[in-house]
Amino acid sequence: MSVATESTTFESLNPATGEVVAEHPNSDAAAVAAAVERARTAAEWWRALGWKERRLRLLNIKGALTRNLNRMAEVIHQETGKPLQDAQLETIMAIVHLDWAARNARKVLGPRTVFPGMASINQKAVLEYQPLGVVGVIGPWNYPIFTPMGSIAYALAAGNAVVFKPSEFTPGVGVLLAELVDGVVPEQPVLQTVTGLGATGAALASSPGVGKIAFTGSARTAKKVMAACAENLTPIVAECGGKDACIVDADADLDAAADAALWGAMSNAGQTCIGVERIYVHDAAYDAFLGKLTEKAKDLRPGFDREAAYGPITMPGQLDIIERHIKDALDKGGTAVVGGADSVRKPYVEPVVLTDVPEDSSAVCEETFGPTITVHRVKDLDEAVEKANRTNYGLAGTIFSGNKSRAMEAARQMRSGMTSINAFASFAMVAALPFGGVGESGFGRIHGADGLREFARPKAITRTRFNLPMNLTSFDRTEKEMARILSMINMMHAKRYKR
């Protein structure tokens, strides 16, 4: 359900046209508190349904979203300006993750017996994962259904109720999602959407009734959310963007590498947390790769029509950052082989490819979040990895190479939560894999088994099956019994191990 208030409202705008898409309530702290209280009741009901019934409900939610795929994509298209087909693809990805979470929750989180060890052989040891209760999800505007679904679906599958605060730039996506869930689960508001500005998110993060916050956004905002969560020691999983690199080896398929790197850099107008912002190319392949990349980039055109490659910059304030990064790169000796400073034509930014940009420039060090890319020449794969890791971010990465073992080793060395080889961001569609970063890219994981566990608490239970001949945790313990256990431990664990 979507939560309304009698207080102020705000408008969501189409960033391409400036037209008003819809008007939404600016939910105040009282409205958020009421939503959380309803969610607490809903969480108890949802938990009591059990694994089988929740699975059925979630699969039916998936079906409802699939039947309304084009409707959801149109809302995304209007609120973000991204091409309709990209909005459809994003919704498909959300559906895939919802399906996986529904089908695998019991297997990952259900009770299971673990071996207690010889010292506790008389105990039956059980591990299970219990819901947290209410999960607050604060979503982004760049992928307004796919990204929050990585938290919403997994939190619901783990047995929690969810209060979702979508970005103020894309509130309609959250409202529609809550409407679809209401249609499948009318008994209790297991998913509520609270629309509003920054204060609404702050109220959700500081609510004492929330068991965990899942946040996606900038590192700067994440610190504010964490401070609000600290009031109640509320745990948080945070995904905070990145400055991701693509590495191109000497023997890579250069056509495929150029195509993937360009998509990774320019799709969604570069407004992708796992997007390619830096490319490090082996010296032997540099000239050929750059030629292929620039030829492809020159053909791209932003716009709001069906033929446009990508849409506008959704958040107006980002345009100044993009322009600053381009100018800084050029001022420090970089060359624009495609586009340049005049490529920023509000609300659009035409493709920009920069070369010879110093490693200390803002275009290399800071997240640009626009359709710009820097291309760097390196002598070998080791130098590429070393330079790729010269950042405080650590979200994702891409490697193109014709040598499987060399690519795998480089992927392991990249300081990132995810790395794809010979494709861009292929891990995002693999629902079984965890998604998240290190450093300023955040912490915690969504997606996969780790994502399910992120929204549950492990519960350990032991049950005495039979009494041992001696009870060491008793004041009746004797010296003889202690000597016996010390002898047994010495026999079991004092062995010297040799290489």
GROMACS .gro file of C-alpha atoms in nm, residues 79-402:
model
  324
   79GLU     CA    1   1.023   0.942  -1.434
   80THR     CA    2   1.385   0.876  -1.539
   81GLY     CA    3   1.377   0.960  -1.909
   82LYS     CA    4   1.558   0.637  -1.997
   83PRO     CA    5   1.454   0.458  -2.319
   84LEU     CA    6   1.146   0.240  -2.283
   85GLN     CA    7   1.336  -0.074  -2.384
   86ASP     CA    8   1.594  -0.010  -2.111
   87ALA     CA    9   1.310   0.031  -1.862
   88GLN     CA   10   1.164  -0.299  -1.981
   89LEU     CA   11   1.501  -0.471  -1.943
   90GLU     CA   12   1.536  -0.334  -1.590
   91THR     CA   13   1.192  -0.468  -1.497
   92ILE     CA   14   1.282  -0.810  -1.640
   93MET     CA   15   1.591  -0.817  -1.417
   94ALA     CA   16   1.375  -0.735  -1.115
   95ILE     CA   17   1.140  -1.021  -1.205
   96VAL     CA   18   1.430  -1.268  -1.228
   97HIS     CA   19   1.549  -1.175  -0.879
   98LEU     CA   20   1.200  -1.191  -0.730
   99ASP     CA   21   1.160  -1.540  -0.874
  100TRP     CA   22   1.495  -1.662  -0.733
  101ALA     CA   23   1.430  -1.522  -0.387
  102ALA     CA   24   1.088  -1.685  -0.371
  103ARG     CA   25   1.213  -2.024  -0.482
  104ASN     CA   26   1.530  -2.041  -0.271
  105ALA     CA   27   1.443  -1.878   0.061
  106ARG     CA   28   1.353  -2.199   0.244
  107LYS     CA   29   1.657  -2.386   0.118
  108VAL     CA   30   1.891  -2.108   0.233
  109LEU     CA   31   1.722  -2.000   0.554
  110GLY     CA   32   1.526  -2.304   0.670
  111PRO     CA   33   1.626  -2.497   0.985
  112ARG     CA   34   1.906  -2.748   0.950
  113THR     CA   35   2.104  -2.973   1.179
  114VAL     CA   36   2.477  -2.914   1.216
  115PHE     CA   37   2.736  -3.151   1.360
  116PRO     CA   38   2.801  -3.050   1.725
  117GLY     CA   39   3.159  -3.179   1.746
  118MET     CA   40   3.292  -3.464   1.960
  119ALA     CA   41   3.308  -3.254   2.276
  120SER     CA   42   2.933  -3.186   2.248
  121ILE     CA   43   2.827  -3.514   2.090
  122ASN     CA   44   2.530  -3.540   2.326
  123GLN     CA   45   2.377  -3.223   2.178
  124LYS     CA   46   2.150  -3.187   1.878
  125ALA     CA   47   2.254  -2.859   1.716
  126VAL     CA   48   2.010  -2.669   1.495
  127LEU     CA   49   2.072  -2.354   1.292
  128GLU     CA   50   1.788  -2.149   1.155
  129TYR     CA   51   1.739  -1.795   1.028
  130GLN     CA   52   1.462  -1.581   1.169
  131PRO     CA   53   1.311  -1.266   1.012
  132LEU     CA   54   1.416  -0.926   1.138
  133GLY     CA   55   1.058  -0.796   1.143
  134VAL     CA   56   1.042  -0.472   0.945
  135VAL     CA   57   1.300  -0.382   0.679
  136GLY     CA   58   1.323  -0.025   0.554
  137VAL     CA   59   1.438   0.009   0.193
  138ILE     CA   60   1.562   0.346   0.065
  139GLY     CA   61   1.589   0.317  -0.311
  140PRO     CA   62   1.773   0.507  -0.588
  141TRP     CA   63   1.639   0.682  -0.896
  142ASN     CA   64   1.875   0.542  -1.161
  143TYR     CA   65   1.737   0.185  -1.150
  144PRO     CA   66   1.419   0.241  -0.950
  145ILE     CA   67   1.275  -0.112  -0.976
  146PHE     CA   68   1.578  -0.340  -1.024
  147THR     CA   69   1.798  -0.206  -0.744
  148PRO     CA   70   1.540  -0.188  -0.462
  149MET     CA   71   1.398  -0.525  -0.567
  150GLY     CA   72   1.733  -0.673  -0.466
  151SER     CA   73   1.637  -0.580  -0.111
  152ILE     CA   74   1.256  -0.593  -0.122
  153ALA     CA   75   1.225  -0.941  -0.274
  154TYR     CA   76   1.490  -1.094  -0.050
  155ALA     CA   77   1.356  -0.927   0.264
  156LEU     CA   78   1.002  -1.047   0.191
  157ALA     CA   79   1.126  -1.397   0.108
  158ALA     CA   80   1.309  -1.405   0.443
  159GLY     CA   81   0.978  -1.340   0.618
  160ASN     CA   82   0.994  -0.965   0.678
  161ALA     CA   83   0.753  -0.684   0.599
  162VAL     CA   84   0.898  -0.392   0.402
  163VAL     CA   85   0.852  -0.015   0.412
  164PHE     CA   86   0.989   0.124   0.087
  165LYS     CA   87   1.096   0.486   0.043
  166PRO     CA   88   1.166   0.536  -0.329
  167SER     CA   89   1.372   0.826  -0.456
  168GLU     CA   90   1.184   1.154  -0.480
  169PHE     CA   91   1.274   1.148  -0.850
  170THR     CA   92   1.096   0.813  -0.908
  171PRO     CA   93   0.814   0.783  -0.651
  172GLY     CA   94   0.562   0.646  -0.901
  173VAL     CA   95   0.761   0.324  -0.938
  174GLY     CA   96   0.729   0.253  -0.566
  175VAL     CA   97   0.360   0.342  -0.564
  176LEU     CA   98   0.286   0.105  -0.852
  177LEU     CA   99   0.489  -0.177  -0.697
  178ALA     CA  100   0.298  -0.146  -0.369
  179GLU     CA  101  -0.028  -0.149  -0.563
  180LEU     CA  102   0.066  -0.474  -0.737
  181VAL     CA  103   0.165  -0.637  -0.408
  182ASP     CA  104  -0.163  -0.524  -0.247
  183GLY     CA  105  -0.352  -0.698  -0.524
  184VAL     CA  106  -0.186  -1.030  -0.445
  185VAL     CA  107  -0.160  -0.996  -0.066
  186PRO     CA  108  -0.468  -0.797   0.042
  187GLU     CA  109  -0.477  -0.927   0.400
  188GLN     CA  110  -0.184  -0.728   0.541
  189PRO     CA  111   0.041  -0.445   0.411
  190VAL     CA  112   0.356  -0.652   0.374
  191LEU     CA  113   0.495  -0.387   0.138
  192GLN     CA  114   0.419  -0.020   0.196
  193THR     CA  115   0.556   0.272  -0.002
  194VAL     CA  116   0.618   0.604   0.170
  195THR     CA  117   0.686   0.883  -0.077
  196GLY     CA  118   0.870   1.197   0.019
  197LEU     CA  119   1.193   1.392   0.023
  198GLY     CA  120   1.507   1.343   0.230
  199ALA     CA  121   1.332   1.391   0.563
  200THR     CA  122   1.106   1.095   0.485
  201GLY     CA  123   1.405   0.867   0.441
  202ALA     CA  124   1.563   1.003   0.757
  203ALA     CA  125   1.246   0.928   0.952
  204LEU     CA  126   1.248   0.572   0.823
  205ALA     CA  127   1.616   0.521   0.909
  206SER     CA  128   1.570   0.653   1.263
  207SER     CA  129   1.253   0.458   1.338
  208PRO     CA  130   1.295   0.228   1.639
  209GLY     CA  131   1.055  -0.022   1.483
  210VAL     CA  132   1.280  -0.097   1.183
  211GLY     CA  133   1.500  -0.405   1.208
  212LYS     CA  134   1.734  -0.313   0.922
  213ILE     CA  135   1.781  -0.047   0.656
  214ALA     CA  136   1.881  -0.128   0.297
  215PHE     CA  137   2.016   0.186   0.134
  216THR     CA  138   2.137   0.266  -0.217
  217GLY     CA  139   2.282   0.606  -0.299
  218SER     CA  140   2.590   0.821  -0.261
  219ALA     CA  141   2.851   0.762   0.008
  220ARG     CA  142   2.777   1.110   0.142
  221THR     CA  143   2.410   1.031   0.191
  222ALA     CA  144   2.493   0.686   0.325
  223LYS     CA  145   2.685   0.846   0.612
  224LYS     CA  146   2.378   1.051   0.703
  225VAL     CA  147   2.157   0.743   0.691
  226MET     CA  148   2.405   0.552   0.907
  227ALA     CA  149   2.402   0.835   1.160
  228ALA     CA  150   2.022   0.815   1.176
  229CYS     CA  151   2.039   0.435   1.213
  230ALA     CA  152   2.292   0.473   1.494
  231GLU     CA  153   2.023   0.624   1.717
  232ASN     CA  154   1.871   0.279   1.760
  233LEU     CA  155   2.171   0.064   1.662
  234THR     CA  156   1.979  -0.033   1.348
  235PRO     CA  157   2.201  -0.234   1.113
  236ILE     CA  158   2.234  -0.122   0.753
  237VAL     CA  159   2.335  -0.267   0.419
  238ALA     CA  160   2.466   0.008   0.192
  239GLU     CA  161   2.549   0.022  -0.179
  240CYS     CA  162   2.714   0.354  -0.256
  241GLY     CA  163   2.823   0.361  -0.619
  242GLY     CA  164   3.163   0.318  -0.775
  243LYS     CA  165   3.431   0.426  -1.019
  244ASP     CA  166   3.448   0.097  -1.202
  245ALA     CA  167   3.718  -0.001  -1.447
  246CYS     CA  168   3.724  -0.213  -1.761
  247ILE     CA  169   4.050  -0.386  -1.848
  248VAL     CA  170   4.128  -0.488  -2.207
  249ASP     CA  171   4.408  -0.743  -2.253
  250ALA     CA  172   4.631  -0.773  -2.558
  251ASP     CA  173   4.450  -1.079  -2.693
  252ALA     CA  174   4.095  -0.964  -2.618
  253ASP     CA  175   3.812  -0.970  -2.869
  254LEU     CA  176   3.829  -0.597  -2.938
  255ASP     CA  177   3.493  -0.571  -3.112
  256ALA     CA  178   3.319  -0.731  -2.815
  257ALA     CA  179   3.526  -0.528  -2.569
  258ALA     CA  180   3.445  -0.197  -2.739
  259ASP     CA  181   3.076  -0.282  -2.759
  260ALA     CA  182   3.054  -0.386  -2.393
  261ALA     CA  183   3.263  -0.096  -2.264
  262LEU     CA  184   3.054   0.154  -2.456
  263TRP     CA  185   2.730   0.008  -2.322
  264GLY     CA  186   2.875  -0.001  -1.971
  265ALA     CA  187   2.977   0.364  -1.997
  266MET     CA  188   2.688   0.521  -2.187
  267SER     CA  189   2.372   0.320  -2.119
  268ASN     CA  190   2.129   0.497  -1.887
  269ALA     CA  191   2.330   0.811  -1.969
  270GLY     CA  192   2.616   0.671  -1.763
  271GLN     CA  193   2.401   0.683  -1.450
  272THR     CA  194   2.494   0.330  -1.342
  273CYS     CA  195   2.662   0.246  -1.014
  274ILE     CA  196   2.841  -0.048  -1.180
  275GLY     CA  197   2.899   0.143  -1.503
  276VAL     CA  198   3.235   0.161  -1.678
  277GLU     CA  199   3.404   0.496  -1.606
  278ARG     CA  200   3.769   0.402  -1.674
  279ILE     CA  201   3.923   0.172  -1.938
  280TYR     CA  202   4.279   0.038  -1.913
  281VAL     CA  203   4.399  -0.110  -2.241
  282HIS     CA  204   4.713  -0.316  -2.306
  283ASP     CA  205   4.958  -0.121  -2.521
  284ALA     CA  206   4.945  -0.383  -2.798
  285ALA     CA  207   4.567  -0.340  -2.835
  286TYR     CA  208   4.528   0.028  -2.744
  287ASP     CA  209   4.515   0.194  -3.085
  288ALA     CA  210   4.286  -0.066  -3.242
  289PHE     CA  211   4.053  -0.067  -2.942
  290LEU     CA  212   4.032   0.311  -2.921
  291GLY     CA  213   3.949   0.329  -3.290
  292LYS     CA  214   3.662   0.083  -3.253
  293LEU     CA  215   3.533   0.254  -2.937
  294THR     CA  216   3.533   0.604  -3.082
  295GLU     CA  217   3.360   0.495  -3.403
  296LYS     CA  218   3.080   0.337  -3.201
  297ALA     CA  219   3.056   0.631  -2.959
  298LYS     CA  220   3.015   0.886  -3.238
  299ASP     CA  221   2.695   0.714  -3.350
  300LEU     CA  222   2.519   0.748  -3.014
  301ARG     CA  223   2.257   1.017  -2.962
  302PRO     CA  224   2.073   1.104  -2.641
  303GLY     CA  225   1.705   1.195  -2.642
  304PHE     CA  226   1.355   1.101  -2.531
  305ASP     CA  227   1.237   0.949  -2.861
  306ARG     CA  228   1.238   0.578  -2.942
  307GLU     CA  229   1.553   0.607  -3.156
  308ALA     CA  230   1.763   0.767  -2.882
  309ALA     CA  231   2.049   0.558  -2.742
  310TYR     CA  232   1.996   0.690  -2.392
  311GLY     CA  233   1.800   0.954  -2.208
  312PRO     CA  234   1.866   1.271  -2.008
  313ILE     CA  235   2.054   1.322  -1.685
  314THR     CA  236   1.780   1.248  -1.433
  315MET     CA  237   1.914   1.456  -1.144
  316PRO     CA  238   1.980   1.814  -1.265
  317GLY     CA  239   2.260   1.875  -1.014
  318GLN     CA  240   2.468   1.597  -1.171
  319LEU     CA  241   2.513   1.800  -1.489
  320ASP     CA  242   2.748   2.041  -1.311
  321ILE     CA  243   2.960   1.750  -1.184
  322ILE     CA  244   2.986   1.595  -1.529
  323GLU     CA  245   3.085   1.928  -1.684
  324ARG     CA  246   3.344   1.990  -1.411
  325HIS     CA  247   3.503   1.649  -1.464
  326ILE     CA  248   3.530   1.699  -1.839
  327LYS     CA  249   3.686   2.043  -1.804
  328ASP     CA  250   3.928   1.926  -1.536
  329ALA     CA  251   4.046   1.639  -1.757
  330LEU     CA  252   4.104   1.874  -2.050
  331ASP     CA  253   4.273   2.139  -1.836
  332LYS     CA  254   4.519   1.878  -1.708
  333GLY     CA  255   4.628   1.772  -2.054
  334GLY     CA  256   4.360   1.521  -2.154
  335THR     CA  257   4.223   1.495  -2.507
  336ALA     CA  258   3.858   1.456  -2.601
  337VAL     CA  259   3.853   1.216  -2.896
  338VAL     CA  260   3.473   1.215  -2.888
  339GLY     CA  261   3.272   1.512  -2.762
  340GLY     CA  262   3.409   1.761  -2.512
  341ALA     CA  263   3.306   2.030  -2.269
  342ASP     CA  264   3.030   2.147  -2.503
  343SER     CA  265   2.874   1.799  -2.496
  344VAL     CA  266   2.680   1.902  -2.185
  345ARG     CA  267   2.354   2.035  -2.329
  346LYS     CA  268   2.100   2.029  -2.051
  347PRO     CA  269   1.924   1.803  -1.980
  348TYR     CA  270   2.137   1.581  -2.205
  349VAL     CA  271   2.505   1.497  -2.226
  350GLU     CA  272   2.637   1.367  -2.555
  351PRO     CA  273   2.901   1.090  -2.547
  352VAL     CA  274   3.246   1.196  -2.428
  353VAL     CA  275   3.559   0.982  -2.468
  354LEU     CA  276   3.875   1.118  -2.307
  355THR     CA  277   4.237   1.002  -2.346
  356ASP     CA  278   4.568   1.095  -2.184
  357VAL     CA  279   4.387   1.197  -1.867
  358PRO     CA  280   4.612   1.207  -1.558
  359GLU     CA  281   4.532   0.955  -1.288
  360ASP     CA  282   4.487   1.233  -1.032
  361SER     CA  283   4.214   1.417  -1.224
  362SER     CA  284   3.857   1.421  -1.094
  363ALA     CA  285   3.743   1.238  -1.409
  364VAL     CA  286   3.952   0.941  -1.295
  365CYS     CA  287   3.927   0.965  -0.918
  366GLU     CA  288   3.566   1.072  -0.857
  367GLU     CA  289   3.239   0.914  -0.963
  368THR     CA  290   3.116   1.106  -1.269
  369PHE     CA  291   2.779   0.934  -1.320
  370GLY     CA  292   2.745   1.052  -1.676
  371PRO     CA  293   2.808   0.932  -2.035
  372THR     CA  294   3.181   0.999  -2.020
  373ILE     CA  295   3.475   0.762  -2.017
  374THR     CA  296   3.853   0.783  -1.984
  375VAL     CA  297   4.077   0.545  -2.181
  376HIS     CA  298   4.431   0.471  -2.060
  377ARG     CA  299   4.728   0.290  -2.215
  378VAL     CA  300   4.908   0.034  -1.991
  379LYS     CA  301   5.207  -0.191  -2.056
  380ASP     CA  302   5.051  -0.511  -1.922
  381LEU     CA  303   4.766  -0.664  -1.723
  382ASP     CA  304   4.943  -0.615  -1.391
  383GLU     CA  305   4.966  -0.240  -1.445
  384ALA     CA  306   4.601  -0.236  -1.550
  385VAL     CA  307   4.490  -0.405  -1.229
  386GLU     CA  308   4.715  -0.184  -1.017
  387LYS     CA  309   4.567   0.132  -1.168
  388ALA     CA  310   4.214  -0.003  -1.159
  389ASN     CA  311   4.255  -0.050  -0.784
  390ARG     CA  312   4.375   0.309  -0.728
  391THR     CA  313   4.044   0.426  -0.591
  392ASN     CA  314   3.856   0.429  -0.263
  393TYR     CA  315   3.564   0.269  -0.443
  394GLY     CA  316   3.533  -0.104  -0.499
  395LEU     CA  317   3.201  -0.206  -0.652
  396ALA     CA  318   3.245  -0.391  -0.982
  397GLY     CA  319   3.481  -0.438  -1.275
  398THR     CA  320   3.510  -0.583  -1.624
  399ILE     CA  321   3.793  -0.775  -1.790
  400PHE     CA  322   3.827  -0.869  -2.156
  401SER     CA  323   4.095  -1.125  -2.234
  402GLY     CA  324   4.151  -1.426  -2.458
   0.00000   0.00000   0.00000
